[in-house]
Amino acid sequence: MDQNKNGDKETFLTFKTLFENFRDSRKIFRLFKSVNEAQSLHKVFFKSQGDMDDTEVMLFAAARLGFLLYWVFDNLSILSKLKVLKSDAKTFFKPSMFFWWVGILFTIINTFRKIKNFKAQAKKLIEATKADPEKKAENDKALAAIKNKIFACQKTLIKMFGDSIPSGAGWGLFEKLGIQVGDTAIGLGGLISALISVEEVYSAAK
């Protein structure tokens, strides 16, 4: 009986090790995410800011910097797990979660601001149509485009609020606030964000 128990335990540990190695090896593809964020920052500061005003540029930059640092610490954690670095991977976990949360926070602020601006634009179009009914078709087309942008912002907010649960829990925000957040809530937040991301990729591919 003891031999069977020992054998089951050894088998379990073997498969557990294989699973963890496979999981960590897949993460190597995330090593260049920080480069993407750095490129976004370079573009907004040195190339094109599009139709963003100064406030939106700063909020965007703060969010991208947060995500960049998140990926830096995440990458250090991956390299530690793969034994490329001798550091303990756990030491990079909280910093990565904190900067992920920072990126999310500034994205939420910026997105609320965008929605406010889009609603102001929509109101002007409605008033312009009342003043000049002949431009109704043109204004309705522009209004529909604005409504699509607002809907996209609303999806971004849902996604960010979903991600704020695992990121906040990861660096200890809820613990500091005395709020108990279980694994179910953390998993649900991540799932909601993931589903919206998949939907966005699918819609973009159409």
PDB file of C-alpha atoms in Angstrom:
ATOM      1  CA  MET A   1       0.000   0.000   0.000  1.00  0.00           C
ATOM      2  CA  ASP A   2       2.792   2.449   0.948  1.00  0.00           C
ATOM      3  CA  GLN A   3       4.605   1.651  -2.264  1.00  0.00           C
ATOM      4  CA  ASN A   4       1.480   2.472  -4.273  1.00  0.00           C
ATOM      5  CA  LYS A   5       1.110   5.759  -2.411  1.00  0.00           C
ATOM      6  CA  ASN A   6       4.727   6.651  -3.025  1.00  0.00           C
ATOM      7  CA  GLY A   7       4.372   5.717  -6.677  1.00  0.00           C
ATOM      8  CA  ASP A   8       1.254   7.867  -7.064  1.00  0.00           C
ATOM      9  CA  LYS A   9       3.015  10.763  -5.399  1.00  0.00           C
ATOM     10  CA  GLU A  10       6.052  10.436  -7.664  1.00  0.00           C
ATOM     11  CA  THR A  11       3.825  10.268 -10.736  1.00  0.00           C
ATOM     12  CA  PHE A  12       1.925  13.339  -9.603  1.00  0.00           C
ATOM     13  CA  LEU A  13       5.143  15.280  -8.985  1.00  0.00           C
ATOM     14  CA  THR A  14       6.515  14.213 -12.379  1.00  0.00           C
ATOM     15  CA  PHE A  15       3.445  15.431 -14.248  1.00  0.00           C
ATOM     16  CA  LYS A  16       3.319  18.582 -12.101  1.00  0.00           C
ATOM     17  CA  THR A  17       6.910  19.379 -13.020  1.00  0.00           C
ATOM     18  CA  LEU A  18       6.237  18.718 -16.708  1.00  0.00           C
ATOM     19  CA  PHE A  19       3.185  20.952 -16.625  1.00  0.00           C
ATOM     20  CA  GLU A  20       5.055  23.792 -14.912  1.00  0.00           C
ATOM     21  CA  ASN A  21       7.964  23.524 -17.347  1.00  0.00           C
ATOM     22  CA  PHE A  22       5.593  23.547 -20.311  1.00  0.00           C
ATOM     23  CA  ARG A  23       3.690  26.499 -18.869  1.00  0.00           C
ATOM     24  CA  ASP A  24       6.850  28.502 -18.223  1.00  0.00           C
ATOM     25  CA  SER A  25       8.356  27.688 -21.635  1.00  0.00           C
ATOM     26  CA  ARG A  26       5.249  29.105 -23.322  1.00  0.00           C
ATOM     27  CA  LYS A  27       5.778  32.379 -21.469  1.00  0.00           C
ATOM     28  CA  ILE A  28       9.010  32.996 -23.359  1.00  0.00           C
ATOM     29  CA  PHE A  29       6.871  34.465 -26.152  1.00  0.00           C
ATOM     30  CA  ARG A  30       5.986  37.317 -23.788  1.00  0.00           C
ATOM     31  CA  LEU A  31       9.600  38.468 -23.546  1.00  0.00           C
ATOM     32  CA  PHE A  32       9.224  41.129 -26.231  1.00  0.00           C
ATOM     33  CA  LYS A  33       5.963  42.676 -25.026  1.00  0.00           C
ATOM     34  CA  SER A  34       7.908  45.454 -23.313  1.00  0.00           C
ATOM     35  CA  VAL A  35       9.399  46.384 -26.696  1.00  0.00           C
ATOM     36  CA  ASN A  36       5.883  46.937 -28.068  1.00  0.00           C
ATOM     37  CA  GLU A  37       5.099  49.309 -25.215  1.00  0.00           C
ATOM     38  CA  ALA A  38       8.369  51.187 -25.739  1.00  0.00           C
ATOM     39  CA  GLN A  39       7.487  51.582 -29.419  1.00  0.00           C
ATOM     40  CA  SER A  40       4.061  52.973 -28.474  1.00  0.00           C
ATOM     41  CA  LEU A  41       5.714  55.552 -26.209  1.00  0.00           C
ATOM     42  CA  HIS A  42       8.245  56.491 -28.873  1.00  0.00           C
ATOM     43  CA  LYS A  43       5.488  56.917 -31.450  1.00  0.00           C
ATOM     44  CA  VAL A  44       3.298  59.172 -29.325  1.00  0.00           C
ATOM     45  CA  PHE A  45       6.190  61.414 -28.254  1.00  0.00           C
ATOM     46  CA  PHE A  46       8.326  61.558 -31.391  1.00  0.00           C
ATOM     47  CA  LYS A  47       6.127  60.645 -34.357  1.00  0.00           C
ATOM     48  CA  SER A  48       2.360  61.050 -34.377  1.00  0.00           C
ATOM     49  CA  GLN A  49      -0.095  61.963 -31.646  1.00  0.00           C
ATOM     50  CA  GLY A  50      -3.072  61.705 -33.966  1.00  0.00           C
ATOM     51  CA  ASP A  51      -6.037  63.678 -32.646  1.00  0.00           C
ATOM     52  CA  MET A  52      -4.978  63.384 -28.987  1.00  0.00           C
ATOM     53  CA  ASP A  53      -4.721  66.537 -26.890  1.00  0.00           C
ATOM     54  CA  ASP A  54      -1.935  67.075 -24.343  1.00  0.00           C
ATOM     55  CA  THR A  55      -3.906  65.556 -21.445  1.00  0.00           C
ATOM     56  CA  GLU A  56      -4.749  62.431 -23.410  1.00  0.00           C
ATOM     57  CA  VAL A  57      -1.121  62.087 -24.503  1.00  0.00           C
ATOM     58  CA  MET A  58       0.060  62.189 -20.887  1.00  0.00           C
ATOM     59  CA  LEU A  59      -2.598  59.713 -19.707  1.00  0.00           C
ATOM     60  CA  PHE A  60      -1.792  57.407 -22.608  1.00  0.00           C
ATOM     61  CA  ALA A  61       1.941  57.653 -21.890  1.00  0.00           C
ATOM     62  CA  ALA A  62       1.424  56.959 -18.165  1.00  0.00           C
ATOM     63  CA  ALA A  63      -0.641  53.871 -19.005  1.00  0.00           C
ATOM     64  CA  ARG A  64       1.880  52.554 -21.540  1.00  0.00           C
ATOM     65  CA  LEU A  65       4.755  53.175 -19.104  1.00  0.00           C
ATOM     66  CA  GLY A  66       2.884  51.189 -16.457  1.00  0.00           C
ATOM     67  CA  PHE A  67       2.364  48.311 -18.878  1.00  0.00           C
ATOM     68  CA  LEU A  68       5.992  48.517 -20.023  1.00  0.00           C
ATOM     69  CA  LEU A  69       7.260  48.132 -16.461  1.00  0.00           C
ATOM     70  CA  TYR A  70       4.742  45.342 -15.888  1.00  0.00           C
ATOM     71  CA  TRP A  71       6.236  43.417 -18.810  1.00  0.00           C
ATOM     72  CA  VAL A  72       9.796  44.146 -17.642  1.00  0.00           C
ATOM     73  CA  PHE A  73       9.158  42.559 -14.238  1.00  0.00           C
ATOM     74  CA  ASP A  74       7.078  39.801 -15.828  1.00  0.00           C
ATOM     75  CA  ASN A  75       9.972  39.038 -18.171  1.00  0.00           C
ATOM     76  CA  LEU A  76      12.430  38.953 -15.278  1.00  0.00           C
ATOM     77  CA  SER A  77      10.117  36.486 -13.538  1.00  0.00           C
ATOM     78  CA  ILE A  78       9.974  34.283 -16.641  1.00  0.00           C
ATOM     79  CA  LEU A  79      13.760  34.315 -17.059  1.00  0.00           C
ATOM     80  CA  SER A  80      14.143  33.384 -13.394  1.00  0.00           C
ATOM     81  CA  LYS A  81      11.732  30.470 -13.755  1.00  0.00           C
ATOM     82  CA  LEU A  82      13.632  29.278 -16.815  1.00  0.00           C
ATOM     83  CA  LYS A  83      16.854  29.472 -14.756  1.00  0.00           C
ATOM     84  CA  VAL A  84      18.359  32.087 -17.077  1.00  0.00           C
ATOM     85  CA  LEU A  85      18.559  34.356 -14.037  1.00  0.00           C
ATOM     86  CA  LYS A  86      19.483  33.126 -10.572  1.00  0.00           C
ATOM     87  CA  SER A  87      16.945  35.377  -8.836  1.00  0.00           C
ATOM     88  CA  ASP A  88      13.814  34.073  -7.173  1.00  0.00           C
ATOM     89  CA  ALA A  89      10.911  34.559  -9.605  1.00  0.00           C
ATOM     90  CA  LYS A  90       8.573  35.418  -6.721  1.00  0.00           C
ATOM     91  CA  THR A  91      10.469  38.656  -6.011  1.00  0.00           C
ATOM     92  CA  PHE A  92       9.261  40.085  -9.330  1.00  0.00           C
ATOM     93  CA  PHE A  93       5.612  39.128  -8.907  1.00  0.00           C
ATOM     94  CA  LYS A  94       4.342  42.013  -6.776  1.00  0.00           C
ATOM     95  CA  PRO A  95       6.153  44.738  -8.761  1.00  0.00           C
ATOM     96  CA  SER A  96       4.768  43.313 -12.015  1.00  0.00           C
ATOM     97  CA  MET A  97       1.224  43.235 -10.602  1.00  0.00           C
ATOM     98  CA  PHE A  98       1.586  46.801  -9.253  1.00  0.00           C
ATOM     99  CA  PHE A  99       2.670  48.279 -12.581  1.00  0.00           C
ATOM    100  CA  TRP A 100      -0.013  46.279 -14.402  1.00  0.00           C
ATOM    101  CA  TRP A 101      -2.536  47.889 -12.045  1.00  0.00           C
ATOM    102  CA  VAL A 102      -1.018  51.341 -12.660  1.00  0.00           C
ATOM    103  CA  GLY A 103      -1.365  50.870 -16.419  1.00  0.00           C
ATOM    104  CA  ILE A 104      -4.983  49.796 -15.940  1.00  0.00           C
ATOM    105  CA  LEU A 105      -5.738  52.782 -13.682  1.00  0.00           C
ATOM    106  CA  PHE A 106      -4.516  55.371 -16.206  1.00  0.00           C
ATOM    107  CA  THR A 107      -6.291  53.527 -19.035  1.00  0.00           C
ATOM    108  CA  ILE A 108      -9.557  53.705 -17.087  1.00  0.00           C
ATOM    109  CA  ILE A 109      -9.117  57.439 -16.423  1.00  0.00           C
ATOM    110  CA  ASN A 110      -8.266  58.104 -20.075  1.00  0.00           C
ATOM    111  CA  THR A 111     -11.188  56.010 -21.323  1.00  0.00           C
ATOM    112  CA  PHE A 112     -13.727  57.821 -19.129  1.00  0.00           C
ATOM    113  CA  ARG A 113     -12.343  61.081 -20.478  1.00  0.00           C
ATOM    114  CA  LYS A 114     -12.709  59.838 -24.062  1.00  0.00           C
ATOM    115  CA  ILE A 115     -16.332  58.870 -23.475  1.00  0.00           C
ATOM    116  CA  LYS A 116     -17.049  62.337 -22.078  1.00  0.00           C
ATOM    117  CA  ASN A 117     -15.489  63.976 -25.156  1.00  0.00           C
ATOM    118  CA  PHE A 118     -17.327  61.670 -27.563  1.00  0.00           C
ATOM    119  CA  LYS A 119     -20.654  62.442 -25.877  1.00  0.00           C
ATOM    120  CA  ALA A 120     -19.935  66.171 -26.217  1.00  0.00           C
ATOM    121  CA  GLN A 121     -19.236  65.663 -29.929  1.00  0.00           C
ATOM    122  CA  ALA A 122     -22.451  63.688 -30.323  1.00  0.00           C
ATOM    123  CA  LYS A 123     -24.432  66.456 -28.636  1.00  0.00           C
ATOM    124  CA  LYS A 124     -22.992  69.030 -31.044  1.00  0.00           C
ATOM    125  CA  LEU A 125     -23.948  66.882 -34.029  1.00  0.00           C
ATOM    126  CA  ILE A 126     -27.520  66.507 -32.777  1.00  0.00           C
ATOM    127  CA  GLU A 127     -27.770  70.274 -32.279  1.00  0.00           C
ATOM    128  CA  ALA A 128     -26.242  70.883 -35.729  1.00  0.00           C
ATOM    129  CA  THR A 129     -28.859  68.620 -37.307  1.00  0.00           C
ATOM    130  CA  LYS A 130     -31.666  70.549 -35.599  1.00  0.00           C
ATOM    131  CA  ALA A 131     -30.194  73.821 -36.888  1.00  0.00           C
ATOM    132  CA  ASP A 132     -29.668  72.514 -40.417  1.00  0.00           C
ATOM    133  CA  PRO A 133     -31.886  69.476 -41.256  1.00  0.00           C
ATOM    134  CA  GLU A 134     -30.352  69.213 -44.715  1.00  0.00           C
ATOM    135  CA  LYS A 135     -27.162  67.862 -43.138  1.00  0.00           C
ATOM    136  CA  LYS A 136     -29.030  65.112 -41.273  1.00  0.00           C
ATOM    137  CA  ALA A 137     -27.662  62.247 -43.393  1.00  0.00           C
ATOM    138  CA  GLU A 138     -24.081  63.470 -43.040  1.00  0.00           C
ATOM    139  CA  ASN A 139     -24.441  64.124 -39.320  1.00  0.00           C
ATOM    140  CA  ASP A 140     -26.173  60.792 -38.678  1.00  0.00           C
ATOM    141  CA  LYS A 141     -23.252  58.997 -40.288  1.00  0.00           C
ATOM    142  CA  ALA A 142     -20.782  60.868 -38.064  1.00  0.00           C
ATOM    143  CA  LEU A 143     -23.021  60.221 -35.043  1.00  0.00           C
ATOM    144  CA  ALA A 144     -23.060  56.481 -35.748  1.00  0.00           C
ATOM    145  CA  ALA A 145     -19.241  56.479 -35.881  1.00  0.00           C
ATOM    146  CA  ILE A 146     -19.079  58.260 -32.512  1.00  0.00           C
ATOM    147  CA  LYS A 147     -21.514  55.769 -30.979  1.00  0.00           C
ATOM    148  CA  ASN A 148     -19.252  52.930 -32.159  1.00  0.00           C
ATOM    149  CA  LYS A 149     -16.284  54.641 -30.498  1.00  0.00           C
ATOM    150  CA  ILE A 150     -18.231  55.010 -27.247  1.00  0.00           C
ATOM    151  CA  PHE A 151     -19.176  51.330 -27.364  1.00  0.00           C
ATOM    152  CA  ALA A 152     -15.510  50.396 -27.914  1.00  0.00           C
ATOM    153  CA  CYS A 153     -14.585  52.539 -24.887  1.00  0.00           C
ATOM    154  CA  GLN A 154     -17.235  50.831 -22.784  1.00  0.00           C
ATOM    155  CA  LYS A 155     -15.755  47.429 -23.676  1.00  0.00           C
ATOM    156  CA  THR A 156     -12.315  48.735 -22.739  1.00  0.00           C
ATOM    157  CA  LEU A 157     -13.653  49.807 -19.341  1.00  0.00           C
ATOM    158  CA  ILE A 158     -15.201  46.388 -18.678  1.00  0.00           C
ATOM    159  CA  LYS A 159     -11.941  44.724 -19.690  1.00  0.00           C
ATOM    160  CA  MET A 160      -9.844  47.026 -17.505  1.00  0.00           C
ATOM    161  CA  PHE A 161     -12.112  46.630 -14.480  1.00  0.00           C
ATOM    162  CA  GLY A 162     -11.885  42.864 -14.982  1.00  0.00           C
ATOM    163  CA  ASP A 163      -8.081  42.986 -15.046  1.00  0.00           C
ATOM    164  CA  SER A 164      -8.000  45.315 -12.050  1.00  0.00           C
ATOM    165  CA  ILE A 165      -9.126  42.434  -9.819  1.00  0.00           C
ATOM    166  CA  PRO A 166      -6.173  40.037 -10.403  1.00  0.00           C
ATOM    167  CA  SER A 167      -3.672  42.902 -10.656  1.00  0.00           C
ATOM    168  CA  GLY A 168      -4.957  44.598  -7.492  1.00  0.00           C
ATOM    169  CA  ALA A 169      -4.994  41.325  -5.605  1.00  0.00           C
ATOM    170  CA  GLY A 170      -1.518  40.487  -6.916  1.00  0.00           C
ATOM    171  CA  TRP A 171       0.245  43.496  -5.380  1.00  0.00           C
ATOM    172  CA  GLY A 172      -1.855  43.491  -2.217  1.00  0.00           C
ATOM    173  CA  LEU A 173      -4.261  46.379  -2.807  1.00  0.00           C
ATOM    174  CA  PHE A 174      -7.350  44.615  -1.475  1.00  0.00           C
ATOM    175  CA  GLU A 175      -5.426  43.288   1.510  1.00  0.00           C
ATOM    176  CA  LYS A 176      -4.357  46.844   2.383  1.00  0.00           C
ATOM    177  CA  LEU A 177      -7.990  47.979   2.099  1.00  0.00           C
ATOM    178  CA  GLY A 178      -9.199  45.110   4.259  1.00  0.00           C
ATOM    179  CA  ILE A 179     -11.218  43.598   1.400  1.00  0.00           C
ATOM    180  CA  GLN A 180     -11.237  39.844   0.929  1.00  0.00           C
ATOM    181  CA  VAL A 181     -11.042  38.824  -2.717  1.00  0.00           C
ATOM    182  CA  GLY A 182     -11.152  35.102  -3.412  1.00  0.00           C
ATOM    183  CA  ASP A 183      -9.789  33.075  -6.307  1.00  0.00           C
ATOM    184  CA  THR A 184     -13.258  32.952  -7.886  1.00  0.00           C
ATOM    185  CA  ALA A 185     -13.458  36.740  -8.191  1.00  0.00           C
ATOM    186  CA  ILE A 186      -9.886  36.923  -9.484  1.00  0.00           C
ATOM    187  CA  GLY A 187     -10.552  34.214 -12.049  1.00  0.00           C
ATOM    188  CA  LEU A 188     -13.849  35.788 -13.128  1.00  0.00           C
ATOM    189  CA  GLY A 189     -12.228  39.190 -13.627  1.00  0.00           C
ATOM    190  CA  GLY A 190      -9.509  37.684 -15.777  1.00  0.00           C
ATOM    191  CA  LEU A 191     -12.044  35.613 -17.729  1.00  0.00           C
ATOM    192  CA  ILE A 192     -14.212  38.636 -18.564  1.00  0.00           C
ATOM    193  CA  SER A 193     -11.170  40.549 -19.804  1.00  0.00           C
ATOM    194  CA  ALA A 194      -9.978  37.576 -21.859  1.00  0.00           C
ATOM    195  CA  LEU A 195     -13.377  37.065 -23.502  1.00  0.00           C
ATOM    196  CA  ILE A 196     -13.581  40.725 -24.536  1.00  0.00           C
ATOM    197  CA  SER A 197     -10.032  40.542 -25.927  1.00  0.00           C
ATOM    198  CA  VAL A 198     -10.938  37.473 -27.981  1.00  0.00           C
ATOM    199  CA  GLU A 199     -14.064  39.224 -29.281  1.00  0.00           C
ATOM    200  CA  GLU A 200     -12.019  42.273 -30.273  1.00  0.00           C
ATOM    201  CA  VAL A 201      -9.480  40.161 -32.142  1.00  0.00           C
ATOM    202  CA  TYR A 202     -12.288  38.270 -33.900  1.00  0.00           C
ATOM    203  CA  SER A 203     -14.064  41.502 -34.872  1.00  0.00           C
ATOM    204  CA  ALA A 204     -10.839  43.047 -36.172  1.00  0.00           C
ATOM    205  CA  ALA A 205     -10.164  39.944 -38.308  1.00  0.00           C
ATOM    206  CA  LYS A 206     -13.516  40.188 -40.100  1.00  0.00           C
TER     207      LYS A 206
END
